Short mmCIF file of C-alpha atoms and ligand atoms in Angstrom, two decimals:
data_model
loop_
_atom_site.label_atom_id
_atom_site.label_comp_id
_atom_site.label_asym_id
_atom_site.label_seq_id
_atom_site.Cartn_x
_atom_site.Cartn_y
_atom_site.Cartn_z
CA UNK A 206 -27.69 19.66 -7.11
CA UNK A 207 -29.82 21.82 -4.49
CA UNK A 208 -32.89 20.47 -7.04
CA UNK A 209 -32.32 17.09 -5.72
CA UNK A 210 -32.21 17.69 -2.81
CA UNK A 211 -35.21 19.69 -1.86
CA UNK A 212 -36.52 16.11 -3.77
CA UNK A 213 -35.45 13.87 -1.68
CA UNK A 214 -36.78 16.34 1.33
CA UNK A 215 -40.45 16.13 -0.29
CA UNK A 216 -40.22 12.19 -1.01
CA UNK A 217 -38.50 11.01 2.05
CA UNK A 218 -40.30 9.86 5.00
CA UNK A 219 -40.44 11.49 8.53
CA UNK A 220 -37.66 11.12 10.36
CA UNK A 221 -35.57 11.10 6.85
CA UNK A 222 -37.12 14.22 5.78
CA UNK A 223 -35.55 15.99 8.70
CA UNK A 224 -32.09 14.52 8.15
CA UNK A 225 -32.41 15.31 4.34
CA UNK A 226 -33.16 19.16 5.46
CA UNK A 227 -30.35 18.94 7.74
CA UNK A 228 -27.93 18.51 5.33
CA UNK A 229 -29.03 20.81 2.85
CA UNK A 230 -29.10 23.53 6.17
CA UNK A 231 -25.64 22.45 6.61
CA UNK A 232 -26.43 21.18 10.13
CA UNK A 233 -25.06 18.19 12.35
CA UNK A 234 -26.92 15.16 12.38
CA UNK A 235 -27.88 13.58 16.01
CA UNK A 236 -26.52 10.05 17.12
CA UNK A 237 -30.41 8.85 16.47
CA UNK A 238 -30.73 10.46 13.69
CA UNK A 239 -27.44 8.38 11.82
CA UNK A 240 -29.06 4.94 13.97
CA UNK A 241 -31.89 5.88 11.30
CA UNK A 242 -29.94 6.43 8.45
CA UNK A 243 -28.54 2.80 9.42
CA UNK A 244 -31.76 1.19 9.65
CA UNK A 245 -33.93 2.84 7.22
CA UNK A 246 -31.90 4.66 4.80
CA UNK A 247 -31.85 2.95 1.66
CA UNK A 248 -28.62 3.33 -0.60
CA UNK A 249 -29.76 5.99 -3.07
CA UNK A 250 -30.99 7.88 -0.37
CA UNK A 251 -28.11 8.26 1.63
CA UNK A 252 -25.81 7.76 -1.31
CA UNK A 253 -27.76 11.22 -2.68
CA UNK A 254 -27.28 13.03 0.34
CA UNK A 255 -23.85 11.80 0.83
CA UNK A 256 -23.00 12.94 -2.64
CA UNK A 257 -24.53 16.07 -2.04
CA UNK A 258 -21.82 16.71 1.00
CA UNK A 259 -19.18 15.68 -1.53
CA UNK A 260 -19.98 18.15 -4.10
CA UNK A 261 -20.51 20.51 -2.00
CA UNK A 262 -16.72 20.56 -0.46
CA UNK A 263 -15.07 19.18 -3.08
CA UNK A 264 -16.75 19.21 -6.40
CA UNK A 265 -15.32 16.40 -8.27
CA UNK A 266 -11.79 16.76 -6.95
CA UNK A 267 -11.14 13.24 -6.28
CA UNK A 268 -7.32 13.00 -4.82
CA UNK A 269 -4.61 10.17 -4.70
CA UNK A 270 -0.91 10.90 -3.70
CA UNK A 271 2.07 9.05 -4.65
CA UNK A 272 3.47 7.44 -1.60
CA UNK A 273 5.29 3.75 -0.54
CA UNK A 274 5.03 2.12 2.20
CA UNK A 275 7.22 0.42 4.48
CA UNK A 276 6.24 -2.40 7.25
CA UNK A 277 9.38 -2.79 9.44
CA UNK A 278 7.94 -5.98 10.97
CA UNK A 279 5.05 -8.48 11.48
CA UNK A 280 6.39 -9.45 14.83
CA UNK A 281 3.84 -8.25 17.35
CA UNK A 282 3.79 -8.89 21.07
CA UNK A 283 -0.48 -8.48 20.32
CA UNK A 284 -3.22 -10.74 19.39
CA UNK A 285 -5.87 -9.12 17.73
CA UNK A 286 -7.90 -11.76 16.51
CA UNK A 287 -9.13 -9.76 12.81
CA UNK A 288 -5.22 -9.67 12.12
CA UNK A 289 -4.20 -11.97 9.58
CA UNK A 290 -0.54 -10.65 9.48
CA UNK A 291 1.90 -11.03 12.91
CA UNK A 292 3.72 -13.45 13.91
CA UNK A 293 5.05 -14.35 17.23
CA UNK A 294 9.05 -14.50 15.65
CA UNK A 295 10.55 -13.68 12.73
CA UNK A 296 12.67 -16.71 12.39
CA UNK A 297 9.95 -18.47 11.84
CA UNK A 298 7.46 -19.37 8.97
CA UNK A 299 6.59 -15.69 7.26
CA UNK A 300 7.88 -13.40 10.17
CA UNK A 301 10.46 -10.71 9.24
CA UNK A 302 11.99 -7.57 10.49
CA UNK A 303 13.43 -5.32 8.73
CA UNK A 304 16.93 -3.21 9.64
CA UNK A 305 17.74 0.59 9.69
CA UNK A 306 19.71 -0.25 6.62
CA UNK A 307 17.31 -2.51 5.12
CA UNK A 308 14.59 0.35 5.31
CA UNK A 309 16.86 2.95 4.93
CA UNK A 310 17.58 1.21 1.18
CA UNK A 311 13.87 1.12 0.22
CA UNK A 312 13.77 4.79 0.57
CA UNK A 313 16.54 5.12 -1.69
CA UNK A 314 14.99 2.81 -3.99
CA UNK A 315 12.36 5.83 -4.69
CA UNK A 316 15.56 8.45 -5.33
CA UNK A 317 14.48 10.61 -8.23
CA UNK A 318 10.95 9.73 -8.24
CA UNK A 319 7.99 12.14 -7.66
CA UNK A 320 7.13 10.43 -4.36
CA UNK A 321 5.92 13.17 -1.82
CA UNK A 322 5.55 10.56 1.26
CA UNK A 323 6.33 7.27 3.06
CA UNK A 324 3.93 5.26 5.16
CA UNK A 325 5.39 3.11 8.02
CA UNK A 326 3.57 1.13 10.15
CA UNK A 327 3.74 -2.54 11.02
CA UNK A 328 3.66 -5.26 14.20
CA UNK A 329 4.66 -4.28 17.76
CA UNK A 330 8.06 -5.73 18.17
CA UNK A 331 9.60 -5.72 21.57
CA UNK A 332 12.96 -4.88 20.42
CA UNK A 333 12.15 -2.00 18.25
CA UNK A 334 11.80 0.64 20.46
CA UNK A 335 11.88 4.94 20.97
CA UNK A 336 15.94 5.05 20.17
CA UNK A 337 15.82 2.58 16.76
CA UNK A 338 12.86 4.87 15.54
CA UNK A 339 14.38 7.93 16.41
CA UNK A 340 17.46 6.77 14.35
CA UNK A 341 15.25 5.52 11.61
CA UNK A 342 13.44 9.24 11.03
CA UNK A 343 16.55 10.81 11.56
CA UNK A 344 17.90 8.66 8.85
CA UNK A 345 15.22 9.17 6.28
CA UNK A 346 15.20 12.70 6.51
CA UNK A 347 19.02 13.20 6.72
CA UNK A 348 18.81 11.52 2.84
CA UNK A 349 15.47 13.21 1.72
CA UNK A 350 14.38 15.61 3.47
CA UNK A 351 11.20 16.66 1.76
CA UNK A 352 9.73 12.99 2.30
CA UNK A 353 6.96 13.37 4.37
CA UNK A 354 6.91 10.65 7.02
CA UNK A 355 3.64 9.71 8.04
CA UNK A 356 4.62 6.65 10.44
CA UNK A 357 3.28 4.28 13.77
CA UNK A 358 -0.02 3.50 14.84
CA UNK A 359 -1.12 4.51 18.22
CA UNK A 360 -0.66 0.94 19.04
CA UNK A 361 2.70 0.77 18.18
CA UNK A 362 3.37 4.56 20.00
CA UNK A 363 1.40 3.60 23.47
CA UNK A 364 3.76 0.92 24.08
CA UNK A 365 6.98 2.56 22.68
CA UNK A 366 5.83 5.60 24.94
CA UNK A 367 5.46 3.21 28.02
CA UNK A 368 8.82 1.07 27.44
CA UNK A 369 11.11 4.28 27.42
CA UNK A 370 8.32 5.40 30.22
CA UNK A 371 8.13 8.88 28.69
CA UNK A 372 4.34 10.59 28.70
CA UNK A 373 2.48 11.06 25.50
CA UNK A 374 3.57 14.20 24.55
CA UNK A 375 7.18 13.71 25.98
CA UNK A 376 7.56 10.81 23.64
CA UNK A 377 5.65 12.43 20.69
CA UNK A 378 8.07 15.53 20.93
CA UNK A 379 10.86 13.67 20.43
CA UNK A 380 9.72 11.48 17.28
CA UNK A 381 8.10 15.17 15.68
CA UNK A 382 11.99 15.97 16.42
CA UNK A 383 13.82 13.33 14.77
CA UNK A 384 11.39 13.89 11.35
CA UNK A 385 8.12 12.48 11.91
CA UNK A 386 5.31 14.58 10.17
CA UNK A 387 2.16 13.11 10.69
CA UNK A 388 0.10 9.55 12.25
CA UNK A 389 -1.47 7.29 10.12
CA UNK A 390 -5.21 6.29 11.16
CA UNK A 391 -4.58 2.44 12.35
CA UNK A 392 -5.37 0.91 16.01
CA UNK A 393 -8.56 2.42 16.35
CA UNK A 394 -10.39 -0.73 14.79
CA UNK A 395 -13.93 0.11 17.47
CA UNK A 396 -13.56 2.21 20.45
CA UNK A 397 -16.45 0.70 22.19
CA UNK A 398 -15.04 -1.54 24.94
CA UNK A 399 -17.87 -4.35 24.18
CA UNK A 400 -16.48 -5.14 20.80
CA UNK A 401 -12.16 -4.17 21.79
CA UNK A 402 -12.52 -6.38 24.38
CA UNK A 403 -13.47 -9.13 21.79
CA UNK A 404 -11.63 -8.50 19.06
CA UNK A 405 -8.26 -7.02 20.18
CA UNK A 406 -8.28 -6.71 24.23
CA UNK A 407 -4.81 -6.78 24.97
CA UNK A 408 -3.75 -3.24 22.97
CA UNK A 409 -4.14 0.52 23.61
CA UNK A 410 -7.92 1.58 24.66
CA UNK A 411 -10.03 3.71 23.24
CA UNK A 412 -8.91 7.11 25.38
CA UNK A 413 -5.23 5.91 25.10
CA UNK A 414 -6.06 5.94 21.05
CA UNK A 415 -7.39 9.30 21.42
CA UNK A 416 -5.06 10.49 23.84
CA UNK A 417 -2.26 10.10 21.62
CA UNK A 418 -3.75 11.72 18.40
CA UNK A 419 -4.97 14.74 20.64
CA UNK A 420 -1.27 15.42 21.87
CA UNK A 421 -0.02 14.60 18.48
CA UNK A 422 -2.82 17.16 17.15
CA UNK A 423 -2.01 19.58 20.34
CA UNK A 424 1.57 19.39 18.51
CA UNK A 425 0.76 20.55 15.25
CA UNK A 426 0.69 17.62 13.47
CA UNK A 427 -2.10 16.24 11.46
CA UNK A 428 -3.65 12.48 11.51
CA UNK A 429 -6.23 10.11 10.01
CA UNK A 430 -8.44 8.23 12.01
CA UNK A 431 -10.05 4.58 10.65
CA UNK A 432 -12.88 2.00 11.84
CA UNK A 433 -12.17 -1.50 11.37
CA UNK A 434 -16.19 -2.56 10.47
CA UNK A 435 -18.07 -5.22 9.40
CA UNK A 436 -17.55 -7.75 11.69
CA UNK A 437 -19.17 -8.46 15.21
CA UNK A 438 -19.88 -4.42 15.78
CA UNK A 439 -23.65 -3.23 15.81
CA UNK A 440 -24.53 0.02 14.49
CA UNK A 441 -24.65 1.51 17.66
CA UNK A 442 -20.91 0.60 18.28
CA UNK A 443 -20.10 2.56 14.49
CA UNK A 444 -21.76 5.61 15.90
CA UNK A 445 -19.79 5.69 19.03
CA UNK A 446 -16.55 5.25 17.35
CA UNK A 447 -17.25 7.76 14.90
CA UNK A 448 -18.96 10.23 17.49
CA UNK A 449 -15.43 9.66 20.04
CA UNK A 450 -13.64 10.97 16.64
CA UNK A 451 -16.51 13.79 16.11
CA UNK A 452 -15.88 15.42 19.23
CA UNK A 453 -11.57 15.01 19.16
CA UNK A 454 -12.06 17.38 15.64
CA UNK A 455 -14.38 19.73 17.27
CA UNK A 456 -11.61 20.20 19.83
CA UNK A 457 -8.38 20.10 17.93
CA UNK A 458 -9.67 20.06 14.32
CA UNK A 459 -5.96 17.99 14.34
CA UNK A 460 -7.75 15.12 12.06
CA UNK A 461 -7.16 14.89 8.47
CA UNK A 462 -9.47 12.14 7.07
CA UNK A 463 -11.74 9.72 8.16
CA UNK A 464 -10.59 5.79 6.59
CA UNK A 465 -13.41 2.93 7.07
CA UNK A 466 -11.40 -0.41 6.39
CA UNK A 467 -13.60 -3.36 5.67
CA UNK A 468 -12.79 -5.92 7.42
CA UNK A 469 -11.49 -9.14 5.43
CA UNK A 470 -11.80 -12.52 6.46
CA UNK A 471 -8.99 -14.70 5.64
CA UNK A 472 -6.32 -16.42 7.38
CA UNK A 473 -7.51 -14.96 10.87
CA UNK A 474 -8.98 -16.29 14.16
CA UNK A 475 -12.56 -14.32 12.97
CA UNK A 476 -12.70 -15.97 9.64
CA UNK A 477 -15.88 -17.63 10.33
CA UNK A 478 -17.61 -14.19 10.47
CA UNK A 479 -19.07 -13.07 7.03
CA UNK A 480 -17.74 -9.59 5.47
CA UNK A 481 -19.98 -7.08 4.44
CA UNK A 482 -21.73 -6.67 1.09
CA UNK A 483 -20.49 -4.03 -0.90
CA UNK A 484 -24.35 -2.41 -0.62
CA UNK A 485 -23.46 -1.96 2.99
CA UNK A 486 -20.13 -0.96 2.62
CA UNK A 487 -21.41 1.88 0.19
CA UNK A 488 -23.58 2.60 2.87
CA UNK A 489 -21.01 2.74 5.59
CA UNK A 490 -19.36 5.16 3.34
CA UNK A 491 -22.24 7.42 2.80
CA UNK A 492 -23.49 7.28 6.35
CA UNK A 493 -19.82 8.42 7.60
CA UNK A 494 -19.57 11.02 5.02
CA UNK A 495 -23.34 12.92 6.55
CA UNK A 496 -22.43 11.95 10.11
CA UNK A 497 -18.77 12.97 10.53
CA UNK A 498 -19.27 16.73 9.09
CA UNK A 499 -16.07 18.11 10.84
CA UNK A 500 -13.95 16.15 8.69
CA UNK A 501 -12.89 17.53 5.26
CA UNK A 502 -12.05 14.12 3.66
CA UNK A 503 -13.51 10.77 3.48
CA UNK A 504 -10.83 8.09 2.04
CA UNK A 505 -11.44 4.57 0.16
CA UNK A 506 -8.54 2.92 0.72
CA UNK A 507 -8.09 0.89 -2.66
CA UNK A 508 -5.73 -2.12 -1.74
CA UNK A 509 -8.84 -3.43 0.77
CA UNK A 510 -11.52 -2.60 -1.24
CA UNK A 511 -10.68 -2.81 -4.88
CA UNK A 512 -10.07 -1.02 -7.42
CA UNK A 513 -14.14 -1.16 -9.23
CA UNK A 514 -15.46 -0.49 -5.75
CA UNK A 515 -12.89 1.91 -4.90
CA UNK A 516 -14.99 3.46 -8.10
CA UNK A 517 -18.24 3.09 -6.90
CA UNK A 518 -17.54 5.06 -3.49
CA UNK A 519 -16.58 8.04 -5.52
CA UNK A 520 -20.49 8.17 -5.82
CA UNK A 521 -21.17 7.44 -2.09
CA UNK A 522 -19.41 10.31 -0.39
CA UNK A 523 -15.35 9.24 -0.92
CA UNK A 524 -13.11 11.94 -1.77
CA UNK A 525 -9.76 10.35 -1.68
CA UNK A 526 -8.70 7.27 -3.04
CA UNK A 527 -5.02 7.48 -1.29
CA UNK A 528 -1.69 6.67 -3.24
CA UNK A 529 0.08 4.61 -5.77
CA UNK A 530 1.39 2.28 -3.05
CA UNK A 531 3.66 -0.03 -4.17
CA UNK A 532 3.67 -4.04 -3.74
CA UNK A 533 5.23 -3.84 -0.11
CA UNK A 534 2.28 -3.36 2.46
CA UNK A 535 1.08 -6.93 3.24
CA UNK A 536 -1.51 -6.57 6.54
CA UNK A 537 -4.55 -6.73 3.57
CA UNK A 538 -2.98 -9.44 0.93
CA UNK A 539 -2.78 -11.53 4.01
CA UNK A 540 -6.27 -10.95 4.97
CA UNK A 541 -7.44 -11.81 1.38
CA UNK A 542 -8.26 -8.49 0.17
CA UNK A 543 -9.42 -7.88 -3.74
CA UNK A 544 -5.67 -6.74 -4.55
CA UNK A 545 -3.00 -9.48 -3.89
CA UNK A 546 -0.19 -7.22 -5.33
CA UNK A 547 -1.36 -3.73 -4.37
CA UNK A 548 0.29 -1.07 -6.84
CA UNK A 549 -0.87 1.53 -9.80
CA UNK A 550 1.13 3.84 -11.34
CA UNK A 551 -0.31 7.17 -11.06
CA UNK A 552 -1.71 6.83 -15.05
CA UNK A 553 -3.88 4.17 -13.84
CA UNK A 554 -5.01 5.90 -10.75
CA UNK A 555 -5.77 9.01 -12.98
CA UNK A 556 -7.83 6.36 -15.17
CA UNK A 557 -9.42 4.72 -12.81
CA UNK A 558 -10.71 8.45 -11.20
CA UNK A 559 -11.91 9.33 -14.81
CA UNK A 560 -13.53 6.93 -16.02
CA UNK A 561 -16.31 7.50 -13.24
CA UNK A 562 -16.12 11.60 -14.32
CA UNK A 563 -14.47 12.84 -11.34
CA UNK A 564 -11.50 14.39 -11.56
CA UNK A 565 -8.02 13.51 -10.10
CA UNK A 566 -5.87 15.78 -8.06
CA UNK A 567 -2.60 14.83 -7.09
CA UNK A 568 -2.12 15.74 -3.43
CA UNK A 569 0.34 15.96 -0.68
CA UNK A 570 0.09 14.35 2.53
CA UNK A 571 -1.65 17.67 4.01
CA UNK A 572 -4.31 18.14 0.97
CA UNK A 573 -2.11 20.82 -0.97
CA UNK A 574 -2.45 19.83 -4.49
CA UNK A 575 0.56 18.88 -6.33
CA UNK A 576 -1.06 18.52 -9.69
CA UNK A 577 -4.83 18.47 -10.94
CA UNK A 578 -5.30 16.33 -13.66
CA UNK A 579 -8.23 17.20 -14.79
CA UNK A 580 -7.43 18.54 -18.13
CA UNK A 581 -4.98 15.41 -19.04
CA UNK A 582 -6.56 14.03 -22.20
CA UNK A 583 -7.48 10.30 -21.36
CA UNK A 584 -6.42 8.75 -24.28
CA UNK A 585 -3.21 10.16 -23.37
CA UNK A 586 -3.93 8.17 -19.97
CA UNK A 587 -4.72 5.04 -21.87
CA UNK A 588 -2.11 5.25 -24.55
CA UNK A 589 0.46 5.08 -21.37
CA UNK A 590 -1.56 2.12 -19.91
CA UNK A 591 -1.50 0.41 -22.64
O1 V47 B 862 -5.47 -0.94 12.46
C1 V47 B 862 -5.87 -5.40 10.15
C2 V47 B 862 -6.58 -3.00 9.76
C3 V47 B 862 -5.15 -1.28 10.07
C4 V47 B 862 -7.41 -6.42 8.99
O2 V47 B 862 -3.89 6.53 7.75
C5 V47 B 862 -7.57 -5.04 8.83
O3 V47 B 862 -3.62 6.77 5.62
C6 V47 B 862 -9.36 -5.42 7.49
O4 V47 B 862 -4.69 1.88 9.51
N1 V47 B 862 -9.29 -6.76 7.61
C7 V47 B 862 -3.78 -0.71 9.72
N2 V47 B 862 -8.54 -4.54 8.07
C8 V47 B 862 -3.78 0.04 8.39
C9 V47 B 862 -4.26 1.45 8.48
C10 V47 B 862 -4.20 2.36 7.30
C11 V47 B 862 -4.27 1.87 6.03
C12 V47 B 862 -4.21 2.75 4.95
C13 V47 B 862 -4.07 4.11 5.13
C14 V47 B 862 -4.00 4.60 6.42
C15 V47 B 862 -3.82 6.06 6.62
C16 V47 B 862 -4.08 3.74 7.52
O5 V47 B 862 -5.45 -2.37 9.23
C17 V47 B 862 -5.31 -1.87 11.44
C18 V47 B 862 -6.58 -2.66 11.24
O6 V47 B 862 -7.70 -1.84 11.48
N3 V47 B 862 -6.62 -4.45 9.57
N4 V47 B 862 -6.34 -6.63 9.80
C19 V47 B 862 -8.33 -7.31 8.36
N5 V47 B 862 -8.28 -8.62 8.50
FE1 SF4 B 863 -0.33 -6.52 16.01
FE2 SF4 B 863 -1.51 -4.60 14.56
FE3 SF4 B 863 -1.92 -7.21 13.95
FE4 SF4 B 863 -2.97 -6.17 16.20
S1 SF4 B 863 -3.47 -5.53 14.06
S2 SF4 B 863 -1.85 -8.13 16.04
S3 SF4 B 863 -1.42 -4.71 16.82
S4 SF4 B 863 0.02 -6.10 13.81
#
């Protein structure tokens, strides 16, 4: 490993050369420094040093988690134009909204099964507000109390937090109370207020994002943080998204792992704008993985990305190809991602991890390791595929 390194130091030119020694000092790269690495770096090269990071934290531990996830609604009083998912009402065409009951019977549908958390996040609905989520967590962990809830965007929280007119951390208190563990990474899409204002002006800003992870954070509980890229952004735009999110984890060190989401064109008011070629997604990848390193994961999220190049970014830096999922979440079937149905069962995640040599780790919501699966025999793995 440290042999190919001190390589790529002697083949790489100037500016490179520094950023390769860098990273074999185990020292921050600059804001111009990753504008290089976005306009000069070639894949291998930043794919190398990328992997080198990888190893370096986390050998080949590769982890998944088993988790489900439930969208309560695609009713949403916004109008971000990338979303290919709310509706205005759920009487009509494919709106819906789910009840306390109605949700409350999909967790039960996962009694007696190894399932260590549940995901919840889905449109802004007027009517659901503070009190009907409150009763919701309080539900879920009255019936299973081990279930980790990782649940609402800080979309959906800034404007639950300003209808019941509570502050941040008022409000936040009160969900931690009623069972909520930890805040998925959605609503960031870009901070910088050139692109929000284009592409989703109406919702929470770029400090209210923040604002609400660093009181969640200041509260003890952990989050993820995404970028919604590949679409009108510039480089410059990635690096100030991902250098906002730099400096939150120096502060709090609240932030869990860092999620690029590709964006996907279909059925949306940006569909005219091309996606991204995987070459530059696997670049994205790499680029965040040497840029961000404060943050101790880097996650592929499968369901967008698919499952071969879900694969591939084992190589460019990924660490963590989240959960099982089940067939439920719809915001990336809707916005024509590779995986219309999105599920595996955890022998075909375990499969999927080995077949590129890493080696899969089962892990909770908070990195502990449930089970490493390193020494299952893979034909055991296909045998149950098959
Ligand atoms: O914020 C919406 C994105 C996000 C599109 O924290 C789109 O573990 C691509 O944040 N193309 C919500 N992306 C989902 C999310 C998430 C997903 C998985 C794991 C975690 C986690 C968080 O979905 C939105 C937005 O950025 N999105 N539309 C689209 N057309
Ligand atoms: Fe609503 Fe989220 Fe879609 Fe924006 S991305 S319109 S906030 S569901």
């Amino acid at each position: 490993m440290t042999g190919d390194i001190d390589m790529l130091i002697e083949t790489a030119g100037d500016g490179l050369k520094n950023i390769a020694q860098k990273v074999k000092n185990n020292q921050r790269i600059t804001d111009d420094e990753c504008l290089l690495l976005f306009e000069k770096g070639s894949l291998p090269f930043v794919g190398a040093l990328a992997n080198y990071i990888r190893e370096k934290l986390h050998g080949d531990n590769t982890y998944f988690n088993r988790n489900f996830h439930i969208e309560p609604t695609n009713v949403c009083v916004f109008s971000c134009h990338f979303c290919s998912y709310s509706r205005l009402y759920a009487h009509k065409e494919d709106g819906w909204e789910l009840s306390i009951d109605q949700m409350l019977d999909i967790v039960k549908s996962y009694d007696g099964k190894p399932i260590t958390e549940v995901h919840i996040v889905g449109g802004v609905h007027p009517k659901m507000n503070m009190a009907y989520f409150i009763e919701l967590m309080q539900k879920i962990k009255a019936h299973r109390p081990g279930l980790h809830v990782k649940a609402f965007t800080a979309v959906e929280l800034d404007y639950m937090f300003r209808k019941a007119k509570l502050t941040v951390t008022e409000g936040m208190k009160q969900l931690h109370e009623a069972g909520l563990d930890s805040l998925p990474g959605g609503g960031a899409e870009i901070f910088h207020p050139d692109i929000r204002n284009q592409i989703c002006a109406d919702k929470v800003d770029a400090e209210g994002w923040l604002a609400i992870h660093e009181a969640a954070h200041n509260l003890g509980l952990h989050t993820n943080a995404t970028m919604l890229y590949g679409h009108i952004e510039k480089y410059e735009h990635r690096i100030d998204h991902m250098r906002r999110l730099r400096e939150l984890q120096d502060k709090t060190g609240g932030f869990n792992t860092f999620i690029p989401l590709k964006f996907r064109n279909a059925n949306n008011d940006m569909s005219h704008v091309p996606e991204s070629s995987i070459t530059e997604d696997m670049r994205l990848y790499a680029i965040a993985r040497i840029y961000l390193d404060n943050f101790a994961h880097l996650k592929a999220y499968w369901p967008m990305l698919g499952r071969q190049n879900a694969q591939l970014s084992l190589s460019f830096g990924v660490n963590d190809i989240d959960g099982t999922i089940d067939d439920s979440t719809k915001i990336y079937s809707m916005a024509g991602s590779e995986e219309q149905t999105p599920a595996m069962s955890t022998a075909e995640l375990v499969a999927l991890i080995k077949q590129v040599n890493r080696k899969p780790v089962e892990r909770d919501t908070l990195y502990n390791v449930v089970k490493d699966y390193s020494n299952v025999d893979f034909k055991t793995i296909e045998t149950v595929l098959n």
